[in-house]
C-alpha positions as a Python dict, from the first residue, in 0.01 Angstrom:
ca = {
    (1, 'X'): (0, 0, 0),
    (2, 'X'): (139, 340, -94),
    (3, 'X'): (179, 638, 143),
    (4, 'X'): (-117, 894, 105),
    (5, 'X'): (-47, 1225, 38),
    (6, 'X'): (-250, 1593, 34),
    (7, 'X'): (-204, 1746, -292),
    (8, 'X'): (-229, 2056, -102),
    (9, 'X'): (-67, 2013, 222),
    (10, 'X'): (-218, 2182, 491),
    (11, 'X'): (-607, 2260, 311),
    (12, 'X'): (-764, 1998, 428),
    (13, 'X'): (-758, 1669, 674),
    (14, 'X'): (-746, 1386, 532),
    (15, 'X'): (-615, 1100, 806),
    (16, 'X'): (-990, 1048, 957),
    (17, 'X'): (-1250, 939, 855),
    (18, 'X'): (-1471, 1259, 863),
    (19, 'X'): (-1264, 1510, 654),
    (20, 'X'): (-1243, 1880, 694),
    (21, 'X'): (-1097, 2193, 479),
    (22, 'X'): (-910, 2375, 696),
    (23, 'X'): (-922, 2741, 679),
    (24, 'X'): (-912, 3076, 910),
    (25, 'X'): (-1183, 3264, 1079),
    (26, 'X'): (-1077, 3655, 1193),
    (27, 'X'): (-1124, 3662, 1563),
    (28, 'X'): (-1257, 4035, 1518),
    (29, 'X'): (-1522, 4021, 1255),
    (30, 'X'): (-1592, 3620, 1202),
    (31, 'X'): (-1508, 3603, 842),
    (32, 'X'): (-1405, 3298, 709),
    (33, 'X'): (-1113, 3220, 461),
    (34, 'X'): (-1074, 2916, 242),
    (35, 'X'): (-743, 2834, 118),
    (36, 'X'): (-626, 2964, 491),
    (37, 'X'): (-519, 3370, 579),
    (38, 'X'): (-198, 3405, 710),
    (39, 'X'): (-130, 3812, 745),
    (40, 'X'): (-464, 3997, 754),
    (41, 'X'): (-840, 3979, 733),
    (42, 'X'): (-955, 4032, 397),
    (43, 'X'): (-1312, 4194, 490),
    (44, 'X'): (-1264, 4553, 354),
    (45, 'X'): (-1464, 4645, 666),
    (46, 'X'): (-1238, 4475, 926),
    (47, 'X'): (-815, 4587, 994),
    (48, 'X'): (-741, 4280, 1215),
    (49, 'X'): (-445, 4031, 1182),
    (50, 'X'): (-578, 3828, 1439),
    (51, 'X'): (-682, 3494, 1275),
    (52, 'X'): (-765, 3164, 1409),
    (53, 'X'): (-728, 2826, 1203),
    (54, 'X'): (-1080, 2670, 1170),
    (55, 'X'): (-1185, 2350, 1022),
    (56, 'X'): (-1465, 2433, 760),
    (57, 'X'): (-1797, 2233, 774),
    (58, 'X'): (-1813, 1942, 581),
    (59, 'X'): (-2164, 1967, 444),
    (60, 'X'): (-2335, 2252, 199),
    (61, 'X'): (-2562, 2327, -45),
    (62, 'X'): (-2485, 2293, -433),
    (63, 'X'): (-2447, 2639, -538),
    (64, 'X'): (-2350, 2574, -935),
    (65, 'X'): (-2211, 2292, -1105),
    (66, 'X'): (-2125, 2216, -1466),
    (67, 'X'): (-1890, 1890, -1652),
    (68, 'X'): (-1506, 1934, -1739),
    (69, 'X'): (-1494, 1802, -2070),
    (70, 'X'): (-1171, 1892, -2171),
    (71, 'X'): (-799, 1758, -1948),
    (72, 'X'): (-673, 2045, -1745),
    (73, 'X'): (-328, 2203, -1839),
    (74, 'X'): (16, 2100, -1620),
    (75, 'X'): (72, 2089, -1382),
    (76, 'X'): (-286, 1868, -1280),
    (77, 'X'): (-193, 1505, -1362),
    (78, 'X'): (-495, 1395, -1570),
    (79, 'X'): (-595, 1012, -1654),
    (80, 'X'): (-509, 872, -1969),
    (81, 'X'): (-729, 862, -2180),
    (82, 'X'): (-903, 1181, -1989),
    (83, 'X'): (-1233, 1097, -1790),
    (84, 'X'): (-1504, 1412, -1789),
    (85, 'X'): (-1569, 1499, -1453),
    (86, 'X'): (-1800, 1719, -1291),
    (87, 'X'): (-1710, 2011, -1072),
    (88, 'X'): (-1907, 2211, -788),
    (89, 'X'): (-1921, 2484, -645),
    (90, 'X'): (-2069, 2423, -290),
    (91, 'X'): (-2195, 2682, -20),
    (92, 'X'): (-2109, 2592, 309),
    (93, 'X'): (-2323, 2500, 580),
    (94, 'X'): (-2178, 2757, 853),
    (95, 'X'): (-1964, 2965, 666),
    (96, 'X'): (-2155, 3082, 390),
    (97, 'X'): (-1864, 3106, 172),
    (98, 'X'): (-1837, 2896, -218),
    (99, 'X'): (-1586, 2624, -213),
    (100, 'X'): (-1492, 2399, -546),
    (101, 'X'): (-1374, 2107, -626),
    (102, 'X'): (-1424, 1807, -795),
    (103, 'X'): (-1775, 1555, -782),
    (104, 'X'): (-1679, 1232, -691),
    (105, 'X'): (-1679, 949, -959),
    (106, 'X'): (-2003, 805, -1029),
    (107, 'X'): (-2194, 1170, -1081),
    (108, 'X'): (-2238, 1396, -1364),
    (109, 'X'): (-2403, 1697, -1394),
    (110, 'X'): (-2754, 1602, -1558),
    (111, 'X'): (-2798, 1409, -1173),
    (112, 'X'): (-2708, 1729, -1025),
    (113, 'X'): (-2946, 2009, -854),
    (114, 'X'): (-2901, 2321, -747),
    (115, 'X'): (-2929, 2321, -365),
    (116, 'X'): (-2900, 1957, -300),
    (117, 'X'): (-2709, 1844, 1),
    (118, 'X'): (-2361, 1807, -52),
    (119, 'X'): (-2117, 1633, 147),
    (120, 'X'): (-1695, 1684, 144),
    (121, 'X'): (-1519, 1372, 96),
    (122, 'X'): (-1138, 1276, 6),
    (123, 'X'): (-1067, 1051, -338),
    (124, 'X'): (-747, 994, -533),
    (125, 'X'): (-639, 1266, -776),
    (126, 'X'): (-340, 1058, -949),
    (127, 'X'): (-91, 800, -817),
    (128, 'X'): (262, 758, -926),
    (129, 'X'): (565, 555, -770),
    (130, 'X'): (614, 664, -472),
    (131, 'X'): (287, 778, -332),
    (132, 'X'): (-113, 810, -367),
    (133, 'X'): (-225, 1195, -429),
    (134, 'X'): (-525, 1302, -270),
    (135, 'X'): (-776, 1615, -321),
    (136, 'X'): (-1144, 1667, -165),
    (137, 'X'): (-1391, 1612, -338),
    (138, 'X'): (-1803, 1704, -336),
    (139, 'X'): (-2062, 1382, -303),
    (140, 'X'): (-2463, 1443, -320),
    (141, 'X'): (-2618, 1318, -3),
    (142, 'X'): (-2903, 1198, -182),
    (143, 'X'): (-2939, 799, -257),
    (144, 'X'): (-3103, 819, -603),
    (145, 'X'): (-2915, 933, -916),
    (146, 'X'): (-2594, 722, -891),
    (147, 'X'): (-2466, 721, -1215),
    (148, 'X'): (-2392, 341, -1306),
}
């Protein structure tokens, strides 16, 4: 068995078995930050650099979606030959803020809704020698619709 890997260190967990992005909330005004803030709160509003690191809520609402038909430039490792996939843009539960990334395999977008229930999960991006390479990914909490 390989060693598994983030493909972005430090954005989300990925050792347990209920995965979390990891991002910052500013201690001041409560805004929330996905890839993480490191020097100062981004609200145009707020002039604090006092952030905490937060894990994000795993669950959300389908905002938008739509299929990736065409193989990503490098650097993303794509499969040969390149598999469609569909991507989504999910709201979070809590933070109210519009995180994407990839649907997990076995959905497309014609079995996608706006506002379904979506849930973060971690899959496989690519493997090579040394290690497996992992990224989150959205899954529907809804039990019809699988794709087959």
């Amino acid at each position: 068995m390989k060693p598994k890997q983030p493909a972005a260190p430090g954005w989300f967990t990925f050792e347990d078995a209920a995965p979390h992005l990891i991002g910052t909330r500013c201690t001041a005004c409560g805004t929330y930050f996905f890839p993480k803030e490191t020097y100062f709160c981004r609200n145009p509003s707020c002039a604090s650099s006092s952030l905490e690191e937060v894990k994000l809520s795993r669950r959300g609402r389908l905002w938008s979606y739509t299929n990736n038909c065409y193989a990503p430039p490098p650097p993303f490792v794509v499969s040969d030959p390149f598999q469609p996939y569909a991507v989504a843009a999910v709201e979070l539960e809590r933070e109210r803020m519009v995180v994407l990334g990839q649907v997990e395999p076995g959905w497309d977008a014609p079995q996608l809704e706006v506002g379904m229930e979506m849930e973060l999960t971690i899959g496989t991006l690519y493997e090579n020698a040394e290690s497996e390479v992992l990224i989150w990914k959205w899954r529907p909490l809804v039990a019809e619709g699988r794709a087959s």
